[in-house]
PDB file of N, CA and C in Angstrom:
ATOM      1  N   ASP L  18      79.247  28.061 -37.948  1.00  0.00           N
ATOM      2  CA  ASP L  18      78.029  27.400 -38.397  1.00  0.00           C
ATOM      3  C   ASP L  18      78.348  26.363 -39.463  1.00  0.00           C
ATOM      4  N   ARG L  19      77.602  25.290 -39.450  1.00  0.00           N
ATOM      5  CA  ARG L  19      77.797  24.193 -40.400  1.00  0.00           C
ATOM      6  C   ARG L  19      76.774  24.274 -41.532  1.00  0.00           C
ATOM      7  N   PRO L  20      77.165  23.841 -42.740  1.00  0.00           N
ATOM      8  CA  PRO L  20      76.197  23.761 -43.838  1.00  0.00           C
ATOM      9  C   PRO L  20      75.021  22.871 -43.428  1.00  0.00           C
ATOM     10  N   THR L  21      73.824  23.290 -43.761  1.00  0.00           N
ATOM     11  CA  THR L  21      72.618  22.580 -43.314  1.00  0.00           C
ATOM     12  C   THR L  21      71.662  22.324 -44.466  1.00  0.00           C
ATOM     13  N   ARG L  22      71.241  21.073 -44.601  1.00  0.00           N
ATOM     14  CA  ARG L  22      70.230  20.666 -45.585  1.00  0.00           C
ATOM     15  C   ARG L  22      69.097  20.026 -44.800  1.00  0.00           C
ATOM     16  N   LEU L  23      67.852  20.430 -45.074  1.00  0.00           N
ATOM     17  CA  LEU L  23      66.691  19.888 -44.381  1.00  0.00           C
ATOM     18  C   LEU L  23      65.881  18.994 -45.317  1.00  0.00           C
ATOM     19  N   ILE L  24      65.358  17.905 -44.763  1.00  0.00           N
ATOM     20  CA  ILE L  24      64.460  17.003 -45.486  1.00  0.00           C
ATOM     21  C   ILE L  24      63.251  16.794 -44.595  1.00  0.00           C
ATOM     22  N   HIS L  25      62.050  17.045 -45.151  1.00  0.00           N
ATOM     23  CA  HIS L  25      60.837  16.991 -44.339  1.00  0.00           C
ATOM     24  C   HIS L  25      59.729  16.259 -45.090  1.00  0.00           C
ATOM     25  N   GLY L  26      58.940  15.493 -44.364  1.00  0.00           N
ATOM     26  CA  GLY L  26      57.805  14.791 -44.952  1.00  0.00           C
ATOM     27  C   GLY L  26      56.636  15.732 -45.204  1.00  0.00           C
ATOM     28  N   GLN L  27      56.126  15.725 -46.420  1.00  0.00           N
ATOM     29  CA  GLN L  27      55.047  16.639 -46.808  1.00  0.00           C
ATOM     30  C   GLN L  27      53.752  16.384 -46.038  1.00  0.00           C
ATOM     31  N   ALA L  28      53.442  15.134 -45.755  1.00  0.00           N
ATOM     32  CA  ALA L  28      52.186  14.806 -45.084  1.00  0.00           C
ATOM     33  C   ALA L  28      52.373  14.557 -43.589  1.00  0.00           C
ATOM     34  N   ASP L  29      53.465  15.025 -43.030  1.00  0.00           N
ATOM     35  CA  ASP L  29      53.744  14.844 -41.609  1.00  0.00           C
ATOM     36  C   ASP L  29      52.657  15.530 -40.788  1.00  0.00           C
ATOM     37  N   ARG L  30      51.965  14.772 -39.965  1.00  0.00           N
ATOM     38  CA  ARG L  30      50.883  15.334 -39.146  1.00  0.00           C
ATOM     39  C   ARG L  30      51.374  15.833 -37.802  1.00  0.00           C
ATOM     40  N   LEU L  31      52.552  15.407 -37.373  1.00  0.00           N
ATOM     41  CA  LEU L  31      53.076  15.865 -36.088  1.00  0.00           C
ATOM     42  C   LEU L  31      53.774  17.207 -36.202  1.00  0.00           C
ATOM     43  N   ILE L  32      54.598  17.344 -37.218  1.00  0.00           N
ATOM     44  CA  ILE L  32      55.300  18.601 -37.471  1.00  0.00           C
ATOM     45  C   ILE L  32      55.048  18.958 -38.933  1.00  0.00           C
ATOM     46  N   PRO L  33      54.168  19.915 -39.184  1.00  0.00           N
ATOM     47  CA  PRO L  33      53.824  20.266 -40.572  1.00  0.00           C
ATOM     48  C   PRO L  33      55.069  20.677 -41.368  1.00  0.00           C
ATOM     49  N   PHE L  34      55.069  20.335 -42.650  1.00  0.00           N
ATOM     50  CA  PHE L  34      56.227  20.666 -43.492  1.00  0.00           C
ATOM     51  C   PHE L  34      56.465  22.164 -43.562  1.00  0.00           C
ATOM     52  N   THR L  35      55.450  22.968 -43.281  1.00  0.00           N
ATOM     53  CA  THR L  35      55.644  24.420 -43.285  1.00  0.00           C
ATOM     54  C   THR L  35      56.638  24.837 -42.195  1.00  0.00           C
ATOM     55  N   GLU L  36      56.749  24.036 -41.138  1.00  0.00           N
ATOM     56  CA  GLU L  36      57.751  24.323 -40.102  1.00  0.00           C
ATOM     57  C   GLU L  36      59.154  24.099 -40.642  1.00  0.00           C
ATOM     58  N   GLY L  37      59.304  23.135 -41.554  1.00  0.00           N
ATOM     59  CA  GLY L  37      60.590  22.946 -42.217  1.00  0.00           C
ATOM     60  C   GLY L  37      60.976  24.172 -43.027  1.00  0.00           C
ATOM     61  N   HIS L  38      59.985  24.759 -43.712  1.00  0.00           N
ATOM     62  CA  HIS L  38      60.239  26.005 -44.457  1.00  0.00           C
ATOM     63  C   HIS L  38      60.641  27.121 -43.502  1.00  0.00           C
ATOM     64  N   ARG L  39      59.935  27.235 -42.397  1.00  0.00           N
ATOM     65  CA  ARG L  39      60.258  28.295 -41.421  1.00  0.00           C
ATOM     66  C   ARG L  39      61.660  28.115 -40.856  1.00  0.00           C
ATOM     67  N   LEU L  40      61.997  26.867 -40.510  1.00  0.00           N
ATOM     68  CA  LEU L  40      63.333  26.601 -39.981  1.00  0.00           C
ATOM     69  C   LEU L  40      64.395  26.937 -41.016  1.00  0.00           C
ATOM     70  N   TYR L  41      64.172  26.531 -42.258  1.00  0.00           N
ATOM     71  CA  TYR L  41      65.130  26.804 -43.319  1.00  0.00           C
ATOM     72  C   TYR L  41      65.329  28.311 -43.497  1.00  0.00           C
ATOM     73  N   GLN L  42      64.235  29.052 -43.503  1.00  0.00           N
ATOM     74  CA  GLN L  42      64.332  30.509 -43.661  1.00  0.00           C
ATOM     75  C   GLN L  42      65.033  31.172 -42.482  1.00  0.00           C
ATOM     76  N   SER L  43      64.983  30.540 -41.309  1.00  0.00           N
ATOM     77  CA  SER L  43      65.626  31.120 -40.131  1.00  0.00           C
ATOM     78  C   SER L  43      67.147  30.923 -40.144  1.00  0.00           C
ATOM     79  N   LEU L  44      67.628  30.013 -40.983  1.00  0.00           N
ATOM     80  CA  LEU L  44      69.070  29.790 -41.089  1.00  0.00           C
ATOM     81  C   LEU L  44      69.726  30.927 -41.863  1.00  0.00           C
ATOM     82  N   SER L  45      70.959  31.204 -41.531  1.00  0.00           N
ATOM     83  CA  SER L  45      71.672  32.236 -42.297  1.00  0.00           C
ATOM     84  C   SER L  45      71.927  31.715 -43.707  1.00  0.00           C
ATOM     85  N   ARG L  46      71.964  32.622 -44.659  1.00  0.00           N
ATOM     86  CA  ARG L  46      72.171  32.238 -46.060  1.00  0.00           C
ATOM     87  C   ARG L  46      73.484  31.481 -46.254  1.00  0.00           C
ATOM     88  N   GLU L  47      74.464  31.765 -45.417  1.00  0.00           N
ATOM     89  CA  GLU L  47      75.767  31.128 -45.552  1.00  0.00           C
ATOM     90  C   GLU L  47      75.726  29.629 -45.297  1.00  0.00           C
ATOM     91  N   VAL L  48      74.773  29.160 -44.494  1.00  0.00           N
ATOM     92  CA  VAL L  48      74.736  27.730 -44.158  1.00  0.00           C
ATOM     93  C   VAL L  48      73.647  26.965 -44.906  1.00  0.00           C
ATOM     94  N   ARG L  49      72.713  27.653 -45.546  1.00  0.00           N
ATOM     95  CA  ARG L  49      71.627  26.978 -46.269  1.00  0.00           C
ATOM     96  C   ARG L  49      72.171  26.183 -47.452  1.00  0.00           C
ATOM     97  N   ARG L  50      71.830  24.884 -47.471  1.00  0.00           N
ATOM     98  CA  ARG L  50      72.250  24.031 -48.577  1.00  0.00           C
ATOM     99  C   ARG L  50      71.076  23.349 -49.257  1.00  0.00           C
ATOM    100  N   GLY L  51      69.877  23.638 -48.831  1.00  0.00           N
ATOM    101  CA  GLY L  51      68.714  23.096 -49.509  1.00  0.00           C
ATOM    102  C   GLY L  51      67.652  22.583 -48.554  1.00  0.00           C
ATOM    103  N   LEU L  52      66.424  22.590 -49.059  1.00  0.00           N
ATOM    104  CA  LEU L  52      65.266  22.062 -48.347  1.00  0.00           C
ATOM    105  C   LEU L  52      64.535  21.139 -49.307  1.00  0.00           C
ATOM    106  N   THR L  53      64.315  19.905 -48.888  1.00  0.00           N
ATOM    107  CA  THR L  53      63.557  18.947 -49.683  1.00  0.00           C
ATOM    108  C   THR L  53      62.314  18.570 -48.903  1.00  0.00           C
ATOM    109  N   VAL L  54      61.150  18.797 -49.497  1.00  0.00           N
ATOM    110  CA  VAL L  54      59.886  18.348 -48.918  1.00  0.00           C
ATOM    111  C   VAL L  54      59.425  17.178 -49.774  1.00  0.00           C
ATOM    112  N   THR L  55      59.258  16.030 -49.151  1.00  0.00           N
ATOM    113  CA  THR L  55      58.964  14.810 -49.891  1.00  0.00           C
ATOM    114  C   THR L  55      57.730  14.102 -49.345  1.00  0.00           C
ATOM    115  N   ALA L  56      57.055  13.402 -50.217  1.00  0.00           N
ATOM    116  CA  ALA L  56      55.900  12.596 -49.813  1.00  0.00           C
ATOM    117  C   ALA L  56      56.331  11.196 -49.382  1.00  0.00           C
ATOM    118  N   MET L  57      57.618  10.945 -49.321  1.00  0.00           N
ATOM    119  CA  MET L  57      58.112   9.605 -48.989  1.00  0.00           C
ATOM    120  C   MET L  57      58.087   9.301 -47.498  1.00  0.00           C
ATOM    121  N   PHE L  58      58.211  10.292 -46.651  1.00  0.00           N
ATOM    122  CA  PHE L  58      58.369  10.052 -45.219  1.00  0.00           C
ATOM    123  C   PHE L  58      57.307  10.788 -44.411  1.00  0.00           C
ATOM    124  N   HIS L  59      56.883  10.153 -43.320  1.00  0.00           N
ATOM    125  CA  HIS L  59      55.879  10.725 -42.430  1.00  0.00           C
ATOM    126  C   HIS L  59      56.167  10.256 -41.008  1.00  0.00           C
ATOM    127  N   HIS L  60      55.836  11.058 -40.036  1.00  0.00           N
ATOM    128  CA  HIS L  60      55.918  10.607 -38.649  1.00  0.00           C
ATOM    129  C   HIS L  60      54.704   9.770 -38.289  1.00  0.00           C
ATOM    130  N   SER L  61      53.630   9.980 -38.990  1.00  0.00           N
ATOM    131  CA  SER L  61      52.350   9.409 -38.574  1.00  0.00           C
ATOM    132  C   SER L  61      51.942   8.164 -39.355  1.00  0.00           C
ATOM    133  N   ALA L  62      52.877   7.493 -40.000  1.00  0.00           N
ATOM    134  CA  ALA L  62      52.640   6.226 -40.702  1.00  0.00           C
ATOM    135  C   ALA L  62      51.587   6.330 -41.804  1.00  0.00           C
ATOM    136  N   ASP L  63      51.502   7.482 -42.440  1.00  0.00           N
ATOM    137  CA  ASP L  63      50.623   7.608 -43.605  1.00  0.00           C
ATOM    138  C   ASP L  63      51.212   6.797 -44.748  1.00  0.00           C
ATOM    139  N   SER L  64      50.429   6.591 -45.770  1.00  0.00           N
ATOM    140  CA  SER L  64      50.890   5.786 -46.900  1.00  0.00           C
ATOM    141  C   SER L  64      51.839   6.580 -47.793  1.00  0.00           C
ATOM    142  N   ALA L  65      52.625   5.849 -48.551  1.00  0.00           N
ATOM    143  CA  ALA L  65      53.535   6.445 -49.527  1.00  0.00           C
ATOM    144  C   ALA L  65      52.719   6.990 -50.696  1.00  0.00           C
ATOM    145  N   PRO L  66      53.344   7.787 -51.575  1.00  0.00           N
ATOM    146  CA  PRO L  66      52.620   8.328 -52.725  1.00  0.00           C
ATOM    147  C   PRO L  66      51.981   7.217 -53.560  1.00  0.00           C
ATOM    148  N   ALA L  67      50.790   7.462 -54.020  1.00  0.00           N
ATOM    149  CA  ALA L  67      50.074   6.484 -54.842  1.00  0.00           C
ATOM    150  C   ALA L  67      50.569   6.566 -56.280  1.00  0.00           C
ATOM    151  N   GLY L  68      50.704   5.431 -56.907  1.00  0.00           N
ATOM    152  CA  GLY L  68      51.070   5.391 -58.319  1.00  0.00           C
ATOM    153  C   GLY L  68      52.562   5.318 -58.545  1.00  0.00           C
ATOM    154  N   PHE L  69      52.911   4.610 -59.579  1.00  0.00           N
ATOM    155  CA  PHE L  69      54.310   4.388 -59.919  1.00  0.00           C
ATOM    156  C   PHE L  69      55.037   5.698 -60.228  1.00  0.00           C
ATOM    157  N   ILE L  70      54.438   6.550 -61.053  1.00  0.00           N
ATOM    158  CA  ILE L  70      55.084   7.809 -61.464  1.00  0.00           C
ATOM    159  C   ILE L  70      55.311   8.706 -60.254  1.00  0.00           C
ATOM    160  N   ALA L  71      54.335   8.814 -59.365  1.00  0.00           N
ATOM    161  CA  ALA L  71      54.497   9.646 -58.165  1.00  0.00           C
ATOM    162  C   ALA L  71      55.633   9.121 -57.292  1.00  0.00           C
ATOM    163  N   ARG L  72      55.705   7.808 -57.125  1.00  0.00           N
ATOM    164  CA  ARG L  72      56.800   7.227 -56.334  1.00  0.00           C
ATOM    165  C   ARG L  72      58.145   7.453 -57.018  1.00  0.00           C
ATOM    166  N   LEU L  73      58.177   7.347 -58.322  1.00  0.00           N
ATOM    167  CA  LEU L  73      59.409   7.584 -59.069  1.00  0.00           C
ATOM    168  C   LEU L  73      59.883   9.030 -58.885  1.00  0.00           C
ATOM    169  N   ARG L  74      58.962   9.973 -58.969  1.00  0.00           N
ATOM    170  CA  ARG L  74      59.320  11.394 -58.763  1.00  0.00           C
ATOM    171  C   ARG L  74      59.873  11.620 -57.360  1.00  0.00           C
ATOM    172  N   GLU L  75      59.216  11.033 -56.356  1.00  0.00           N
ATOM    173  CA  GLU L  75      59.665  11.210 -54.979  1.00  0.00           C
ATOM    174  C   GLU L  75      61.021  10.552 -54.752  1.00  0.00           C
ATOM    175  N   ASN L  76      61.250   9.405 -55.375  1.00  0.00           N
ATOM    176  CA  ASN L  76      62.564   8.763 -55.266  1.00  0.00           C
ATOM    177  C   ASN L  76      63.652   9.639 -55.879  1.00  0.00           C
ATOM    178  N   ALA L  77      63.372  10.229 -57.035  1.00  0.00           N
ATOM    179  CA  ALA L  77      64.341  11.117 -57.679  1.00  0.00           C
ATOM    180  C   ALA L  77      64.615  12.332 -56.797  1.00  0.00           C
ATOM    181  N   LYS L  78      63.576  12.894 -56.199  1.00  0.00           N
ATOM    182  CA  LYS L  78      63.733  14.050 -55.307  1.00  0.00           C
ATOM    183  C   LYS L  78      64.614  13.677 -54.117  1.00  0.00           C
ATOM    184  N   MET L  79      64.375  12.490 -53.557  1.00  0.00           N
ATOM    185  CA  MET L  79      65.148  12.044 -52.409  1.00  0.00           C
ATOM    186  C   MET L  79      66.601  11.787 -52.783  1.00  0.00           C
ATOM    187  N   LEU L  80      66.837  11.192 -53.942  1.00  0.00           N
ATOM    188  CA  LEU L  80      68.213  10.962 -54.383  1.00  0.00           C
ATOM    189  C   LEU L  80      68.968  12.270 -54.580  1.00  0.00           C
ATOM    190  N   ARG L  81      68.282  13.291 -55.115  1.00  0.00           N
ATOM    191  CA  ARG L  81      68.927  14.613 -55.253  1.00  0.00           C
ATOM    192  C   ARG L  81      69.278  15.182 -53.887  1.00  0.00           C
ATOM    193  N   ALA L  82      68.389  15.011 -52.904  1.00  0.00           N
ATOM    194  CA  ALA L  82      68.659  15.506 -51.552  1.00  0.00           C
ATOM    195  C   ALA L  82      69.843  14.775 -50.937  1.00  0.00           C
ATOM    196  N   ILE L  83      69.904  13.465 -51.112  1.00  0.00           N
ATOM    197  CA  ILE L  83      71.030  12.695 -50.579  1.00  0.00           C
ATOM    198  C   ILE L  83      72.337  13.105 -51.265  1.00  0.00           C
ATOM    199  N   HIS L  84      72.275  13.297 -52.575  1.00  0.00           N
ATOM    200  CA  HIS L  84      73.458  13.772 -53.303  1.00  0.00           C
ATOM    201  C   HIS L  84      73.905  15.119 -52.753  1.00  0.00           C
ATOM    202  N   GLY L  85      72.949  15.996 -52.473  1.00  0.00           N
ATOM    203  CA  GLY L  85      73.298  17.300 -51.901  1.00  0.00           C
ATOM    204  C   GLY L  85      73.939  17.173 -50.538  1.00  0.00           C
ATOM    205  N   MET L  86      73.452  16.230 -49.724  1.00  0.00           N
ATOM    206  CA  MET L  86      74.064  16.035 -48.396  1.00  0.00           C
ATOM    207  C   MET L  86      75.490  15.549 -48.533  1.00  0.00           C
ATOM    208  N   ILE L  87      75.731  14.633 -49.446  1.00  0.00           N
ATOM    209  CA  ILE L  87      77.082  14.108 -49.641  1.00  0.00           C
ATOM    210  C   ILE L  87      78.007  15.205 -50.170  1.00  0.00           C
ATOM    211  N   ALA L  88      77.506  15.990 -51.102  1.00  0.00           N
ATOM    212  CA  ALA L  88      78.313  17.058 -51.685  1.00  0.00           C
ATOM    213  C   ALA L  88      78.620  18.140 -50.655  1.00  0.00           C
ATOM    214  N   THR L  89      77.756  18.318 -49.670  1.00  0.00           N
ATOM    215  CA  THR L  89      77.932  19.335 -48.638  1.00  0.00           C
ATOM    216  C   THR L  89      78.942  18.892 -47.584  1.00  0.00           C
ATOM    217  N   ALA L  90      79.037  17.588 -47.368  1.00  0.00           N
ATOM    218  CA  ALA L  90      79.872  17.053 -46.286  1.00  0.00           C
ATOM    219  C   ALA L  90      81.336  17.373 -46.481  1.00  0.00           C
TER     220      ALA L  90
END
């Protein structure tokens, strides 16, 4: 099994972010490397987070997730 990190859009209308939680929990503990739920991405073309501070928080969350992916590789 390979180390696995999941990133899911919080407002995704096609696949609810709760499915990302379920998928993450179904992985063995040995391969879990993190789950990031972010308001930055959506399948359904919803808008990005409103307000500068909210966007800044989501950008920081995404950068941490990307750092985790690189560190896992």
